[in-house]
Tab-separated table of C-alpha atoms in Angstrom:
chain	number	residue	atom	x	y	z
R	1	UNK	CA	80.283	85.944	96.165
R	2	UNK	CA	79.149	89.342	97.627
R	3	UNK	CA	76.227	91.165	96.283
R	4	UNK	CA	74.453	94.223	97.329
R	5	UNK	CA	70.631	94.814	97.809
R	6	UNK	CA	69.106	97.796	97.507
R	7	UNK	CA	65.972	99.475	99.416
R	8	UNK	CA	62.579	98.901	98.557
R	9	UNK	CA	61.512	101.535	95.921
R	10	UNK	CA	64.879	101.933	94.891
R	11	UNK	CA	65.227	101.312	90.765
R	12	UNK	CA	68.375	99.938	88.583
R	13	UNK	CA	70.929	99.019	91.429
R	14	UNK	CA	68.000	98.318	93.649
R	15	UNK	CA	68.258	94.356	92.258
R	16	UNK	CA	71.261	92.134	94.019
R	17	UNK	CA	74.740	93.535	92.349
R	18	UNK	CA	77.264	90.722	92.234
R	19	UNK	CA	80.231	92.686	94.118
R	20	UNK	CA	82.507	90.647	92.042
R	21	UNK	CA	81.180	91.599	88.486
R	22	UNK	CA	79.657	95.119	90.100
R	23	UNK	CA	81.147	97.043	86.618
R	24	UNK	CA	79.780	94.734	84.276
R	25	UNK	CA	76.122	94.471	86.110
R	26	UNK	CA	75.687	98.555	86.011
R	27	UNK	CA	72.745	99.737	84.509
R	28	UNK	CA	73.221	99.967	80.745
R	29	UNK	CA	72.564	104.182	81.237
R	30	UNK	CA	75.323	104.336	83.560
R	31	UNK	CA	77.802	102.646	80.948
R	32	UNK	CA	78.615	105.900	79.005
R	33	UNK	CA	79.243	107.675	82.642
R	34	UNK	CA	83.196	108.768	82.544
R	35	UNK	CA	84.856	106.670	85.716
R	36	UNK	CA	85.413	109.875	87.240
R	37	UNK	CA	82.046	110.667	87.923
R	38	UNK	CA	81.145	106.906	89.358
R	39	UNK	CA	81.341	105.992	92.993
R	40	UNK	CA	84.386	103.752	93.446
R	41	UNK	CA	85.639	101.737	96.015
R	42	UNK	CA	89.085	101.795	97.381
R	43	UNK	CA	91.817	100.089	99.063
R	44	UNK	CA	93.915	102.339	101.145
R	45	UNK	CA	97.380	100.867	101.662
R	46	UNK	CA	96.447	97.993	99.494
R	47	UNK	CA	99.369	94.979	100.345
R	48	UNK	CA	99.717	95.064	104.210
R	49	UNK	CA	97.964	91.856	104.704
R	50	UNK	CA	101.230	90.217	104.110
R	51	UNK	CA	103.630	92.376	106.136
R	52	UNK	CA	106.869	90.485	107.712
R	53	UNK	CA	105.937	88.714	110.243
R	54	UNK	CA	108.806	86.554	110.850
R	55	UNK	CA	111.112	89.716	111.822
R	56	UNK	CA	113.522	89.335	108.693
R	57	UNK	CA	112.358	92.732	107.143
R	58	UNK	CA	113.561	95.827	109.320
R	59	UNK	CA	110.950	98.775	109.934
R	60	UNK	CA	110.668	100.665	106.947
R	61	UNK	CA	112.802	104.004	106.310
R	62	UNK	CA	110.319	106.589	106.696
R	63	UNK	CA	109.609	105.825	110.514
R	64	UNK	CA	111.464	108.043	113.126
R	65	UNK	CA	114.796	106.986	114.031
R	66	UNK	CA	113.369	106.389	117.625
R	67	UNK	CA	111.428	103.318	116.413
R	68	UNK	CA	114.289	102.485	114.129
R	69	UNK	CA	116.575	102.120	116.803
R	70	UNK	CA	114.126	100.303	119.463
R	71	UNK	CA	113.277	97.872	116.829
R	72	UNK	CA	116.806	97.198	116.295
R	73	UNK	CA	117.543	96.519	119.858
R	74	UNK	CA	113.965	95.059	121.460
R	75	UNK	CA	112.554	93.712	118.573
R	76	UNK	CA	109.996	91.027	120.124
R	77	UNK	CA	109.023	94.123	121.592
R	78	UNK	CA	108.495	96.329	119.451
R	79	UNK	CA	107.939	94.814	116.351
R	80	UNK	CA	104.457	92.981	117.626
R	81	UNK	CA	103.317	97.044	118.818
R	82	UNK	CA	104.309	97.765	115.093
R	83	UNK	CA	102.168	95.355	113.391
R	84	UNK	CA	98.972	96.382	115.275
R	85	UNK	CA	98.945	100.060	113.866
R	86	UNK	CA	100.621	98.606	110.340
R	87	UNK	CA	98.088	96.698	109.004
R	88	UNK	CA	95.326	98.391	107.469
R	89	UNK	CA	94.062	95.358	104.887
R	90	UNK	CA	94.022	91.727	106.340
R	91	UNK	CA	92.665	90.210	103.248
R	92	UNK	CA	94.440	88.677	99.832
R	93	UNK	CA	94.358	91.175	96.567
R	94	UNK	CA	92.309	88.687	95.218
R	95	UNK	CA	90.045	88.708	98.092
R	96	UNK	CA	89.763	92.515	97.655
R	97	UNK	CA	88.676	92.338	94.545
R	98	UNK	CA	86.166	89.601	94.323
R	99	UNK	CA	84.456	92.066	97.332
R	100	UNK	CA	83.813	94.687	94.781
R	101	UNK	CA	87.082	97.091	95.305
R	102	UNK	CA	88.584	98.600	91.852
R	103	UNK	CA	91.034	101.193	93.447
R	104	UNK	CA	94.372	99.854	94.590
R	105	UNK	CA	97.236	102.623	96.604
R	106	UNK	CA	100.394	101.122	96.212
R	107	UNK	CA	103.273	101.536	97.766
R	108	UNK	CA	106.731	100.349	96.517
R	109	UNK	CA	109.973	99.670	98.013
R	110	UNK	CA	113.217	98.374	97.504
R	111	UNK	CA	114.237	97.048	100.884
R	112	UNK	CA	117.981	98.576	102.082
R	113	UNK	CA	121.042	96.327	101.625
R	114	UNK	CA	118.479	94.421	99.094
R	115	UNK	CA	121.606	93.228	96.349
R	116	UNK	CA	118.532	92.289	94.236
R	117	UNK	CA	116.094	93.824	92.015
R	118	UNK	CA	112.652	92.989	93.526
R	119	UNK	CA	110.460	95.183	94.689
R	120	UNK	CA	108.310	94.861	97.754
R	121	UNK	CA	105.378	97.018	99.085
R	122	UNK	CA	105.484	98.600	102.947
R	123	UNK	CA	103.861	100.161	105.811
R	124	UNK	CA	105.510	100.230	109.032
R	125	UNK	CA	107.448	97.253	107.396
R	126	UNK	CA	107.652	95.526	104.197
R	127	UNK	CA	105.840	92.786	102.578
R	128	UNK	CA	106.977	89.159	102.083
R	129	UNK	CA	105.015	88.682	98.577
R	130	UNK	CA	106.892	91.057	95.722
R	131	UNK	CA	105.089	93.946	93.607
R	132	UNK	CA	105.777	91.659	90.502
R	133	UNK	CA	103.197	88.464	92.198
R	134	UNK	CA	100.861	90.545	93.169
R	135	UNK	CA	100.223	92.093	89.762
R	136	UNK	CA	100.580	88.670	88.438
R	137	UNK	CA	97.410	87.701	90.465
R	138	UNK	CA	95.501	91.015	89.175
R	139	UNK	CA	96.109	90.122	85.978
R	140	UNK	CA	94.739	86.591	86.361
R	141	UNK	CA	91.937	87.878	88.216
R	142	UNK	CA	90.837	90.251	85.460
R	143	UNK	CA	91.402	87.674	82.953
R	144	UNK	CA	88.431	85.680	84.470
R	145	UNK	CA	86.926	89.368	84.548
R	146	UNK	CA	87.375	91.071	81.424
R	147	UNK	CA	84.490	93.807	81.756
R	148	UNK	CA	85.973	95.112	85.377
R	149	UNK	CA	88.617	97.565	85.497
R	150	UNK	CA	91.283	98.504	87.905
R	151	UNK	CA	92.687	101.715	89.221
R	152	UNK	CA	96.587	100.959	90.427
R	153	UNK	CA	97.927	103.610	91.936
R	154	UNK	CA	101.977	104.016	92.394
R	155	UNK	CA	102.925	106.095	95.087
R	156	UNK	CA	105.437	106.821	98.113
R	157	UNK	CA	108.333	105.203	96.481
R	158	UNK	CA	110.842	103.952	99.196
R	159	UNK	CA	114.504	103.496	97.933
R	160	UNK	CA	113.987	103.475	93.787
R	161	UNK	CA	116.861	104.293	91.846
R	162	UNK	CA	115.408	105.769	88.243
R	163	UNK	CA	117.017	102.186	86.947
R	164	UNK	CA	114.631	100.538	89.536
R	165	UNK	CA	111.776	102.767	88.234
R	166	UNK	CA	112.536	101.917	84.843
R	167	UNK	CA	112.206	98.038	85.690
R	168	UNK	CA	108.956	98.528	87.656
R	169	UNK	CA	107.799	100.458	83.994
R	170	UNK	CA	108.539	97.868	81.972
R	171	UNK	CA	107.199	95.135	84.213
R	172	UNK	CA	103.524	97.148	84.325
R	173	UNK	CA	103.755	97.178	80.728
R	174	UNK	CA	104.734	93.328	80.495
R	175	UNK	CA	102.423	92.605	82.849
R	176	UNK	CA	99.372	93.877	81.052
R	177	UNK	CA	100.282	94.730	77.496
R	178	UNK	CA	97.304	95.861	75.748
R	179	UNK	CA	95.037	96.197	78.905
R	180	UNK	CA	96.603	99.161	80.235
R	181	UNK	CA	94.181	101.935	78.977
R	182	UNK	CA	96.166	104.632	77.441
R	183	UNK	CA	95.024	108.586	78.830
R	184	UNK	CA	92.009	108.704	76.696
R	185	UNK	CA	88.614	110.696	76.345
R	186	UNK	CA	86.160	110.053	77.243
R	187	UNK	CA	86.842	107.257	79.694
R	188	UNK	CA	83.672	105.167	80.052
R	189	UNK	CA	82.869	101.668	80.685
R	190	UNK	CA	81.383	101.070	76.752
R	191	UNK	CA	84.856	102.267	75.422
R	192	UNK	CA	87.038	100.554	77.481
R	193	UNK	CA	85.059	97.313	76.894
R	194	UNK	CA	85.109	98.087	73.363
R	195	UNK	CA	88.609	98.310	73.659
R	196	UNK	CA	89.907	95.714	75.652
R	197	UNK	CA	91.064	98.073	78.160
R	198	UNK	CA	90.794	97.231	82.173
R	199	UNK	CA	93.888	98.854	83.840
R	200	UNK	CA	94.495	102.367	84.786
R	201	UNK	CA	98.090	103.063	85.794
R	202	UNK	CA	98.899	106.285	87.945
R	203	UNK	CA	102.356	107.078	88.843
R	204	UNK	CA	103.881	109.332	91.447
R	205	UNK	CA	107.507	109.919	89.502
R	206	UNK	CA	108.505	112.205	86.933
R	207	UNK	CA	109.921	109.616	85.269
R	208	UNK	CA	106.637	108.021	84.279
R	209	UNK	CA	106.048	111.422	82.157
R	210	UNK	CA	108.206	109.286	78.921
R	211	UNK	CA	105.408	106.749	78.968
R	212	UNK	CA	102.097	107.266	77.135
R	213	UNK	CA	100.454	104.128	78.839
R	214	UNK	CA	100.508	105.685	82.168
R	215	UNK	CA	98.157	108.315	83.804
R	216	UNK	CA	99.610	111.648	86.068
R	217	UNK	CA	99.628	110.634	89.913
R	218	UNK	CA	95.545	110.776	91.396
R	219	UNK	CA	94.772	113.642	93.873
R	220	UNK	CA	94.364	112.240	97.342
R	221	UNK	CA	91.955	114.026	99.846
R	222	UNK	CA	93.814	112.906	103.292
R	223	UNK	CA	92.144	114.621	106.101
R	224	UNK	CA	94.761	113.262	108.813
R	225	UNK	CA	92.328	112.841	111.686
R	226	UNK	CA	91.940	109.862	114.536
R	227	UNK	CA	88.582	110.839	115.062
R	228	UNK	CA	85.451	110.182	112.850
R	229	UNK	CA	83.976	113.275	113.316
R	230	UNK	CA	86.780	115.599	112.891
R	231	UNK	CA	87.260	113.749	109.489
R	232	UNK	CA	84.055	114.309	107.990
R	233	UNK	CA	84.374	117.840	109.311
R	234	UNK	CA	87.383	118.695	107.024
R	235	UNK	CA	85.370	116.948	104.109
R	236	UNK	CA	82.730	118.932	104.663
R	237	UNK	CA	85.135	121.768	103.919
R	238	UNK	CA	87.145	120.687	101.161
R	239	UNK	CA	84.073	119.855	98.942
R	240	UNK	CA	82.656	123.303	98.998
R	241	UNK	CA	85.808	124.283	96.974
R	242	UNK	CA	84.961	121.542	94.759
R	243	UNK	CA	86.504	118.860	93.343
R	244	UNK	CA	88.970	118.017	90.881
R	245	UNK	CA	88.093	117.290	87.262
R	246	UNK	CA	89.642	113.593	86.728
R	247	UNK	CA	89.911	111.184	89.165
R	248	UNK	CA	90.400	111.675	92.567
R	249	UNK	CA	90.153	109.547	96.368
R	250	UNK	CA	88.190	110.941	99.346
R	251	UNK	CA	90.441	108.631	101.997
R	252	UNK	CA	88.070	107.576	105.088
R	253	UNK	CA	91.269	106.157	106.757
R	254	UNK	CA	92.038	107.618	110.041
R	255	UNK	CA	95.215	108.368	111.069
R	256	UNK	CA	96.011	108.147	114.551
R	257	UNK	CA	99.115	110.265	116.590
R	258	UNK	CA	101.239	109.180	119.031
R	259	UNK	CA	99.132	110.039	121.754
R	260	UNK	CA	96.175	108.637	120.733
R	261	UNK	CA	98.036	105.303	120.516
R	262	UNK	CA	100.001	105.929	123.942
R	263	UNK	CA	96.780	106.020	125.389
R	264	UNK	CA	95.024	103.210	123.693
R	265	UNK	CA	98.027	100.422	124.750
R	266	UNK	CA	95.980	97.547	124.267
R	267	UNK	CA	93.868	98.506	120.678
R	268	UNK	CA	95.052	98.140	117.262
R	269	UNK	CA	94.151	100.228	113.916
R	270	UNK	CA	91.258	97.989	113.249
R	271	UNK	CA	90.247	98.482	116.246
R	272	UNK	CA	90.092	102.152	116.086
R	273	UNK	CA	88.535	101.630	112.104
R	274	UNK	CA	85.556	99.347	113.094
R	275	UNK	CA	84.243	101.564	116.328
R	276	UNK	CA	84.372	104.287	113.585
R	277	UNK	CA	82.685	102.928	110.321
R	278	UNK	CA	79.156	103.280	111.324
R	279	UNK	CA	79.561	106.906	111.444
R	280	UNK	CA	81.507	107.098	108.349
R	281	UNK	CA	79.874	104.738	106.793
R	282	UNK	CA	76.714	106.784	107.460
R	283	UNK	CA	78.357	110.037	106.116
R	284	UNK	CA	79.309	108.223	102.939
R	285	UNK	CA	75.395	107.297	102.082
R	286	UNK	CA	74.565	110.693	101.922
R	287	UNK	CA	77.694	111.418	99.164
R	288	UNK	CA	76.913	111.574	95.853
R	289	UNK	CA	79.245	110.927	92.518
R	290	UNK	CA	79.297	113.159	89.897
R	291	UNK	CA	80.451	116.299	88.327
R	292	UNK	CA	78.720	118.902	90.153
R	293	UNK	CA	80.662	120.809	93.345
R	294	UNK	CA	80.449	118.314	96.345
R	295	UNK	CA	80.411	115.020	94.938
R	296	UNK	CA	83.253	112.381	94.995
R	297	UNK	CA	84.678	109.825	93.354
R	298	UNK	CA	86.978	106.851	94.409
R	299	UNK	CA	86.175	106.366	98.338
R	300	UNK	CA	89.054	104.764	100.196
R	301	UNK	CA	89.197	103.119	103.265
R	302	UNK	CA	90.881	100.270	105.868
R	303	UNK	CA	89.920	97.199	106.283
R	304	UNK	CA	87.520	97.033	103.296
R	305	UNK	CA	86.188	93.483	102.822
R	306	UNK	CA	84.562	94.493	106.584
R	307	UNK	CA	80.735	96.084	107.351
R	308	UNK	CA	79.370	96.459	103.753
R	309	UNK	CA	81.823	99.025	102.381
R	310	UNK	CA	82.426	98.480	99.322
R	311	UNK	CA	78.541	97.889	98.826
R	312	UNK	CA	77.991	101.119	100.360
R	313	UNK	CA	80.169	103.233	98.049
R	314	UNK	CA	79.130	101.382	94.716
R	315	UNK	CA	75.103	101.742	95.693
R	316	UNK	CA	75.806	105.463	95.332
R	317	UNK	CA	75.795	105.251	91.812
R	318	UNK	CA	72.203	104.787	92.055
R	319	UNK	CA	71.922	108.819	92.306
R	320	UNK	CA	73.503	108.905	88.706
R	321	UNK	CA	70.321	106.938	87.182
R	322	UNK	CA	67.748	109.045	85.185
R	323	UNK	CA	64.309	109.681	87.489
R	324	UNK	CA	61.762	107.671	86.333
């Protein structure tokens, strides 16, 4: 089980925080707190710990037809140099969680020439494991956690007809009947305990809008940079035009270019992540959640169950506790 300490002198979240039960251990004053003012961790591109391995799934649609073709043709060439700047989460959903992380991106796909119904996630390629088990293990895992909640976020659908949609609708709904927290005021801890409510569903389609149980898509601040600093540079800048008023994700995921990879043959993306986390690691102890102009909210990232950061984003709710 993963806790966090805090410093000496430090009050409330100062004590060892179970990682696993961090939303049911918070300080009793930070319980009436709306979620969009705590200090969240997330999971950016949550499911790529189970890509295709086995080369059955081609490289997903959005890549450039370049890669599309070269896969098609040198594939135990390509496809290895895929995987290595595809994966951005090696560990199980359930592994995620336990490690403290209550923000999930998601996104869905229904693989081309696919006769059936399932859906799959992607990145680079697409998953073995379906969108419908992995939700089945979130809801078992919050049924042995009933006081944590969940943020799933549906995004960069891939091939959905809206009959496709529909089914991925009603399978959210079947999935978590009355834990899927309705768009309410004011959204706290107490009153979703008091409710029974632990899962907030976004949705990046229009065709969500005809269902009350699920929230508008969640503002994502992607700063598209391979380079720590550069990253932190453009957050800088965005929070001094403030932030939004509901949720929102400040993604620490780099994103690195062709030539940055051309020129780095033999590293992978968690390669590039881990030389970079101690300097965004550091920027993100110096963040603080709230309302005011500057502070964030969810904090996303690669490779999360790695060098304390899901510890590191949730401590920042100490700056929310009254001074003593």
């Amino acid at each position: 089980m993963s806790s966090v300490g805090g410093g000496e002198g430090q009050a409330g979240l100062a004590m060892d925080l179970s990682m696993e039960n961090w939303m049911s251990h918070l300080p009793a004053a930070l319980w009436d707190t709306p979620l969009y003012h705590l200090a969240i961790p997330g999971s950016h591109n949550a499911i790529t710990y189970c890509l295709d391995m086995d080369n059955r799934s081609p490289v997903d649609l959005t890549q450039p037809d370049m890669l599309q073709k070269l896969d098609r043709y040198l594939k135990p060439i390509i496809r290895p140099f895929v995987y290595k700047w595809a994966v951005t989460q090696e560990f199980s959903i359930k592994r995620q969680l336990d490690c403290g992380v209550r923000y999930y991106d998601l996104r869905i796909a229904h693989r081309p020439n696919d006769s059936s119904t399932d859906l799959y996630f992607y990145h680079g390629v697409y998953t073995t494991v379906t969108v419908e088990t992995v939700l089945q293990e979130i809801r078992e895992w919050l049924d042995d956690h009933p006081k944590e909640v969940v943020i799933l976020s549906f995004s960069h659908f891939q091939g959905l007809t809206s009959e496709l949609h529909e089914l991925l609708l009603d399978m959210i709904g079947n999935m978590f009947t009355s834990k899927l927290c309705p768009n309410m005021e004011p959204l706290t801890l107490r009153n979703l305990w008091s409710s029974g409510h632990q899962v907030i569903v976004s949705y990046e389609h229009a065709v969500a809008s005809s269902h009350c149980e699920v929230w508008p898509p969640i503002p994502y601040w992607w700063a598209n940079k391979c380079k720590a600093e550069s990253l932190i540079e453009a957050f800088e800048h965005r929070k001094r035009h403030g932030r939004p008023g509901g949720f929102f994700v400040t993604g620490i995921n780099l994103t690195e270019d062709l030539k940055y990879i051309c020129t780095h043959p033999t590293e992978s993306l968690k390669d590039l992540v881990m030389s970079t986390y101690p300097t965004l690691l550091s920027w993100v102890r110096e963040q603080t959640p709230g309302s005011s102009v500057g502070s964030l909210n969810i904090i996303a990232g690669d490779f999360i169950t790695e060098s304390g950061f899901a510890p590191t984003v949730v401590t920042l709710n100490e700056k929310l506790l009254p001074r003593s």
